CSV table of C-alpha atoms and ligand atoms in Angstrom, one decimal:
chain,number,residue,atom,x,y,z
D,1,MET,CA,-20.4,-7.4,-79.9
D,2,ARG,CA,-17.1,-7.5,-78.2
D,3,PRO,CA,-16.4,-10.7,-76.4
D,4,ILE,CA,-15.2,-11.1,-72.8
D,5,VAL,CA,-11.5,-12.4,-72.8
D,6,ILE,CA,-9.8,-13.5,-69.8
D,7,ALA,CA,-6.0,-14.2,-70.7
D,8,ALA,CA,-3.3,-16.0,-68.5
D,9,ASN,CA,0.0,-14.8,-69.1
D,10,TRP,CA,2.2,-17.5,-67.5
D,11,LYS,CA,5.2,-15.6,-68.0
D,12,MET,CA,8.5,-17.5,-67.5
D,13,ASN,CA,6.7,-20.1,-65.0
D,14,THR,CA,5.8,-23.8,-65.1
D,15,THR,CA,7.6,-26.7,-67.2
D,16,PRO,CA,6.7,-29.4,-69.4
D,17,ALA,CA,6.1,-31.6,-66.4
D,18,ASP,CA,3.8,-29.6,-64.6
D,19,ALA,CA,1.9,-27.1,-67.0
D,20,GLY,CA,-0.4,-29.6,-68.3
D,21,GLU,CA,-1.7,-30.5,-64.9
D,22,LEU,CA,-2.2,-26.7,-63.8
D,23,ALA,CA,-4.0,-26.0,-67.2
D,24,GLY,CA,-6.1,-29.1,-66.8
D,25,THR,CA,-7.0,-27.5,-63.1
D,26,ILE,CA,-7.7,-24.2,-64.6
D,27,ALA,CA,-10.0,-25.3,-67.5
D,28,SER,CA,-12.2,-27.3,-65.0
D,29,ARG,CA,-12.1,-24.5,-62.5
D,30,THR,CA,-13.0,-21.6,-64.7
D,31,GLN,CA,-15.9,-22.9,-66.8
D,32,ALA,CA,-17.6,-19.6,-67.5
D,33,PRO,CA,-20.3,-19.0,-70.0
D,34,GLY,CA,-19.8,-16.2,-72.6
D,35,VAL,CA,-16.1,-15.7,-71.5
D,36,THR,CA,-13.2,-16.5,-73.8
D,37,ARG,CA,-10.5,-18.2,-71.6
D,38,VAL,CA,-6.8,-18.1,-73.1
D,39,ILE,CA,-3.7,-19.8,-71.6
D,40,CYS,CA,-0.6,-18.5,-72.7
D,41,PRO,CA,2.3,-20.5,-71.4
D,42,PRO,CA,6.1,-20.4,-72.3
D,43,PHE,CA,6.9,-22.1,-75.9
D,44,VAL,CA,8.3,-25.2,-74.3
D,45,CYS,CA,4.7,-25.9,-72.3
D,46,LEU,CA,2.5,-25.1,-75.2
D,47,ALA,CA,2.3,-28.9,-76.3
D,48,ALA,CA,1.3,-29.9,-72.8
D,49,VAL,CA,-1.1,-27.2,-72.3
D,50,ARG,CA,-2.8,-27.8,-75.5
D,51,ASP,CA,-3.4,-31.6,-74.7
D,52,ALA,CA,-4.5,-30.7,-71.1
D,53,VAL,CA,-7.1,-28.4,-72.1
D,54,ALA,CA,-8.2,-30.0,-75.6
D,55,GLY,CA,-12.0,-29.8,-76.1
D,56,ARG,CA,-12.6,-27.9,-72.7
D,57,GLY,CA,-13.3,-24.6,-74.1
D,58,VAL,CA,-9.8,-23.0,-73.2
D,59,GLU,CA,-7.7,-21.7,-76.0
D,60,VAL,CA,-3.7,-21.6,-76.2
D,61,GLY,CA,-1.7,-18.5,-76.9
D,62,ALA,CA,2.1,-18.0,-77.5
D,63,GLN,CA,3.8,-14.9,-75.3
D,64,ASP,CA,5.6,-13.9,-78.4
D,65,VAL,CA,6.7,-14.9,-82.0
D,66,HIS,CA,9.6,-13.8,-84.1
D,67,HIS,CA,9.0,-11.7,-87.3
D,68,GLU,CA,10.6,-13.8,-89.9
D,69,LEU,CA,9.3,-16.8,-91.0
D,70,ALA,CA,12.5,-18.7,-90.7
D,71,GLY,CA,16.2,-18.3,-90.8
D,72,ALA,CA,19.5,-17.6,-88.7
D,73,TYR,CA,17.9,-16.4,-85.7
D,74,THR,CA,19.1,-18.4,-82.8
D,75,GLY,CA,16.6,-19.2,-80.1
D,76,GLU,CA,13.6,-17.6,-82.1
D,77,VAL,CA,10.4,-19.4,-82.4
D,78,SER,CA,8.3,-18.4,-85.8
D,79,VAL,CA,4.6,-18.4,-86.8
D,80,PRO,CA,4.7,-21.5,-88.8
D,81,MET,CA,6.3,-23.5,-85.7
D,82,LEU,CA,3.2,-22.6,-83.4
D,83,ALA,CA,0.9,-24.4,-86.0
D,84,GLY,CA,-1.2,-26.7,-84.1
D,85,LEU,CA,0.0,-25.5,-80.7
D,86,ALA,CA,-1.3,-22.0,-80.3
D,87,THR,CA,-4.1,-19.9,-81.8
D,88,TRP,CA,-3.1,-16.6,-80.1
D,89,VAL,CA,0.1,-14.6,-79.4
D,90,ILE,CA,0.9,-11.8,-77.1
D,91,LEU,CA,2.8,-9.1,-78.6
D,92,GLY,CA,4.6,-6.2,-77.3
D,93,HIS,CA,4.5,-7.0,-73.7
D,94,SER,CA,5.9,-4.4,-71.5
D,95,GLU,CA,8.9,-6.9,-70.3
D,96,ARG,CA,9.6,-7.5,-74.1
D,97,ARG,CA,9.8,-3.9,-74.7
D,98,ALA,CA,12.1,-3.4,-71.2
D,99,TYR,CA,14.2,-6.5,-71.6
D,100,ALA,CA,14.4,-7.5,-75.3
D,101,GLY,CA,14.4,-4.2,-76.4
D,102,GLU,CA,11.3,-4.5,-78.9
D,103,THR,CA,10.2,-1.5,-80.8
D,104,ASP,CA,6.8,-0.4,-81.9
D,105,GLU,CA,8.2,-0.8,-85.4
D,106,LEU,CA,9.1,-4.3,-84.7
D,107,ILE,CA,5.9,-5.3,-83.1
D,108,GLY,CA,4.0,-3.8,-86.1
D,109,ARG,CA,6.0,-6.7,-88.1
D,110,LYS,CA,5.4,-9.3,-85.6
D,111,LEU,CA,1.8,-8.3,-85.9
D,112,ASP,CA,1.6,-8.7,-89.8
D,113,ARG,CA,3.2,-12.0,-89.3
D,114,ALA,CA,0.8,-13.5,-86.7
D,115,VAL,CA,-2.1,-12.3,-88.7
D,116,ALA,CA,-0.8,-13.7,-92.2
D,117,GLY,CA,-0.5,-16.9,-90.1
D,118,GLY,CA,-3.7,-16.9,-88.7
D,119,LEU,CA,-2.9,-16.0,-84.8
D,120,ARG,CA,-5.2,-14.1,-83.0
D,121,PRO,CA,-3.1,-11.1,-81.6
D,122,ILE,CA,-3.1,-9.4,-77.9
D,123,LEU,CA,-1.2,-6.0,-78.5
D,124,CYS,CA,0.1,-4.9,-75.1
D,125,VAL,CA,0.6,-0.9,-74.7
D,126,GLY,CA,1.0,1.0,-71.6
D,127,GLU,CA,2.8,3.8,-69.7
D,128,VAL,CA,5.6,3.5,-67.1
D,129,LEU,CA,4.9,5.5,-63.8
D,130,ALA,CA,7.0,8.6,-65.0
D,131,GLU,CA,4.8,9.2,-68.0
D,132,ARG,CA,1.7,8.6,-65.8
D,133,GLU,CA,2.9,11.2,-63.3
D,134,ALA,CA,3.4,13.7,-66.1
D,135,GLY,CA,0.1,13.1,-67.3
D,136,ARG,CA,1.6,11.8,-70.6
D,137,GLU,CA,-0.2,8.3,-70.6
D,138,VAL,CA,-2.7,8.8,-73.4
D,139,GLU,CA,-0.1,10.4,-75.7
D,140,VAL,CA,2.5,7.6,-75.0
D,141,VAL,CA,-0.2,4.8,-75.7
D,142,GLY,CA,-1.4,6.7,-78.8
D,143,ALA,CA,2.2,6.7,-80.0
D,144,GLN,CA,2.6,3.0,-79.5
D,145,LEU,CA,-0.6,2.2,-81.2
D,146,ARG,CA,0.5,4.4,-84.1
D,147,GLY,CA,3.9,2.7,-84.0
D,148,ALA,CA,2.7,-0.6,-84.4
D,149,LEU,CA,-0.5,-0.3,-86.6
D,150,ASP,CA,-0.2,2.8,-89.0
D,151,GLY,CA,-0.1,1.7,-92.3
D,152,ARG,CA,-1.8,-1.6,-91.9
D,153,ASP,CA,-5.3,-2.6,-92.9
D,154,PRO,CA,-7.7,-1.9,-89.9
D,155,GLN,CA,-10.4,-4.2,-91.6
D,156,ALA,CA,-8.0,-7.1,-91.9
D,157,LEU,CA,-6.8,-6.7,-88.2
D,158,ALA,CA,-10.1,-6.3,-87.0
D,159,ALA,CA,-11.2,-9.3,-88.9
D,160,ALA,CA,-8.2,-11.2,-87.5
D,161,GLY,CA,-9.6,-10.6,-84.0
D,162,LEU,CA,-7.2,-8.3,-82.5
D,163,VAL,CA,-7.1,-7.4,-79.0
D,164,ILE,CA,-5.6,-4.5,-77.3
D,165,ALA,CA,-4.5,-4.9,-73.7
D,166,TYR,CA,-3.9,-1.7,-71.8
D,167,GLU,CA,-1.2,-2.7,-69.2
D,168,PRO,CA,0.3,0.3,-67.2
D,169,VAL,CA,3.9,-0.6,-66.5
D,170,TRP,CA,3.6,0.6,-63.0
D,171,ALA,CA,0.9,-1.7,-62.2
D,172,ILE,CA,2.8,-5.1,-63.6
D,173,GLY,CA,3.6,-7.4,-61.1
D,174,THR,CA,3.8,-4.5,-58.5
D,175,GLY,CA,0.3,-5.4,-56.5
D,176,ARG,CA,-0.5,-1.9,-57.1
D,177,ASN,CA,-3.2,-1.9,-59.8
D,178,ALA,CA,-4.9,1.0,-61.6
D,179,ARG,CA,-8.6,2.2,-60.8
D,180,GLY,CA,-11.1,1.0,-63.0
D,181,ALA,CA,-11.8,4.5,-64.1
D,182,ASP,CA,-8.5,4.9,-65.2
D,183,ALA,CA,-8.8,1.4,-67.2
D,184,ALA,CA,-12.1,2.9,-68.5
D,185,ALA,CA,-10.6,6.2,-69.7
D,186,MET,CA,-7.6,4.7,-71.5
D,187,ALA,CA,-10.0,2.2,-73.4
D,188,THR,CA,-11.9,5.1,-74.4
D,189,ALA,CA,-8.5,6.9,-75.5
D,190,ILE,CA,-7.5,3.6,-77.5
D,191,ARG,CA,-10.6,3.6,-79.5
D,192,THR,CA,-10.1,7.3,-80.4
D,193,SER,CA,-6.6,6.7,-81.3
D,194,LEU,CA,-7.8,3.7,-83.7
D,195,ALA,CA,-10.3,5.9,-84.9
D,196,ALA,CA,-8.0,8.6,-85.6
D,197,LEU,CA,-5.7,5.8,-87.7
D,198,GLY,CA,-8.6,5.3,-89.9
D,199,TRP,CA,-10.4,2.3,-88.3
D,200,GLU,CA,-13.6,4.3,-88.0
D,201,SER,CA,-16.7,1.8,-87.0
D,202,ALA,CA,-13.9,-1.1,-86.5
D,203,ALA,CA,-12.5,0.9,-83.5
D,204,ALA,CA,-15.3,0.4,-81.5
D,205,GLU,CA,-15.5,-3.5,-82.0
D,206,VAL,CA,-12.0,-4.1,-81.0
D,207,PRO,CA,-11.7,-5.8,-77.4
D,208,VAL,CA,-9.8,-4.0,-75.0
D,209,LEU,CA,-8.3,-5.6,-71.6
D,210,TYR,CA,-6.8,-4.3,-68.7
D,211,GLY,CA,-3.6,-5.8,-67.0
D,212,GLY,CA,-1.7,-5.3,-64.0
D,213,SER,CA,-1.8,-6.9,-60.9
D,214,VAL,CA,-5.5,-8.3,-61.4
D,215,THR,CA,-6.8,-10.4,-59.0
D,216,SER,CA,-10.3,-12.1,-58.1
D,217,THR,CA,-10.6,-9.2,-55.8
D,218,ASN,CA,-9.8,-6.1,-57.9
D,219,ILE,CA,-11.4,-7.5,-61.2
D,220,GLU,CA,-14.8,-6.4,-60.4
D,221,GLU,CA,-13.7,-2.8,-60.6
D,222,PHE,CA,-12.3,-3.3,-64.2
D,223,LEU,CA,-15.2,-5.4,-65.5
D,224,ALA,CA,-17.8,-2.7,-64.0
D,225,GLU,CA,-16.7,-0.3,-66.8
D,226,PRO,CA,-18.6,-1.1,-70.0
D,227,GLY,CA,-15.5,-0.2,-72.3
D,228,VAL,CA,-13.2,-3.0,-70.7
D,229,ASP,CA,-13.8,-6.0,-72.0
D,230,GLY,CA,-11.5,-8.5,-69.8
D,231,ALA,CA,-8.3,-8.9,-68.4
D,232,LEU,CA,-4.5,-9.9,-69.3
D,233,VAL,CA,-3.6,-11.8,-65.9
D,234,GLY,CA,-0.3,-12.7,-65.0
D,235,GLY,CA,0.8,-13.9,-61.5
D,236,ALA,CA,-2.8,-14.5,-60.3
D,237,SER,CA,-3.0,-16.8,-63.3
D,238,LEU,CA,-1.0,-19.2,-62.0
D,239,LYS,CA,-3.1,-19.6,-58.9
D,240,PRO,CA,-6.3,-21.8,-59.8
D,241,ASP,CA,-8.3,-20.0,-56.9
D,242,GLU,CA,-7.5,-16.6,-58.2
D,243,ILE,CA,-8.3,-17.3,-62.0
D,244,ALA,CA,-11.4,-19.2,-61.2
D,245,GLY,CA,-12.7,-16.2,-58.9
D,246,ILE,CA,-11.6,-14.0,-61.9
D,247,CYS,CA,-13.6,-16.2,-64.4
D,248,ALA,CA,-16.5,-16.4,-62.4
D,249,ARG,CA,-16.7,-12.6,-62.0
D,250,ALA,CA,-16.3,-12.3,-65.9
D,251,ALA,CA,-19.2,-14.8,-66.4
D,252,LEU,CA,-21.4,-12.1,-64.8
D,253,THR,CA,-20.4,-9.6,-66.9
D,254,ALA,CA,-20.9,-11.9,-70.0
D,255,ALA,CA,-24.4,-12.4,-68.8
D,256,ALA,CA,-25.0,-8.8,-68.0
D,257,ARG,CA,-24.0,-8.0,-71.4
D,258,GLY,CA,-26.0,-10.7,-73.1
D,259,LEU,CA,-22.8,-12.7,-74.2
D,260,ALA,CA,-23.7,-16.1,-72.3
D,261,SER,CA,-25.3,-18.4,-74.4
A,1,PGA,P1,0.4,-9.3,-63.5
A,1,PGA,O1,0.9,-9.3,-64.8
A,1,PGA,O2,-0.8,-9.4,-63.2
A,1,PGA,O3,1.5,-10.2,-62.4
A,1,PGA,O4,0.7,-7.9,-62.9
A,1,PGA,C1,0.3,-8.9,-65.9
A,1,PGA,C2,0.8,-8.8,-67.2
A,1,PGA,O5,2.0,-8.5,-67.2
A,1,PGA,O6,0.1,-9.2,-68.2
């Protein structure tokens, strides 16, 4: 059975001085049986967030990681450096694709490193507005999945707990969210793409999240779709009231799907 995951992507917000307090507040206000909660702060805030949520059922993730283990890569952070700090990692976020020039091929190499190092990856995919307006969103997302996953062992990725986040670029940080039906259609298309890559039955087991202007108000629309397993939340994840509302709704879904213990 697929888990319900609510992952907070804090992006380039918070400092080591304030991240722990925010994470602690979120941990106490989002208790949600059956919901896997993950906070992904900036690298420099990982230790503060780890300490603040220790023993409180909230997991910690990085927002990116380098594809090499060590070496002359000024400013970068590798998988071994995250040991003891994070157990999840976001890969291929559209902001990294756009501002750091990340390609599907590079994202695939990061995926290998993350999985080998025991990190649970959230692989982000999604089309830009012109691609959706041209009706090419399934083709674009399919190509992103192929580019990052082709030739890799589906069983190993499934065993590593790979999560796919569908984040239409036009919905990220814009206040213009996709419709629940759009997310559901893409979740089906993603699993079809995985099946075509040889995932077979594992394709049905991969959690697919929606991301892009998720709020406590619109989360219901996404979680009402049986193929959607949670959300990757940016802006709203910095607001305790918002993320508490999102997790409360997710707990209802977890109960309805028989996940709450
Ligand atoms: P947003 O960001 O919720 O602020 O739109 C989502 C994301 O980029 O993961």
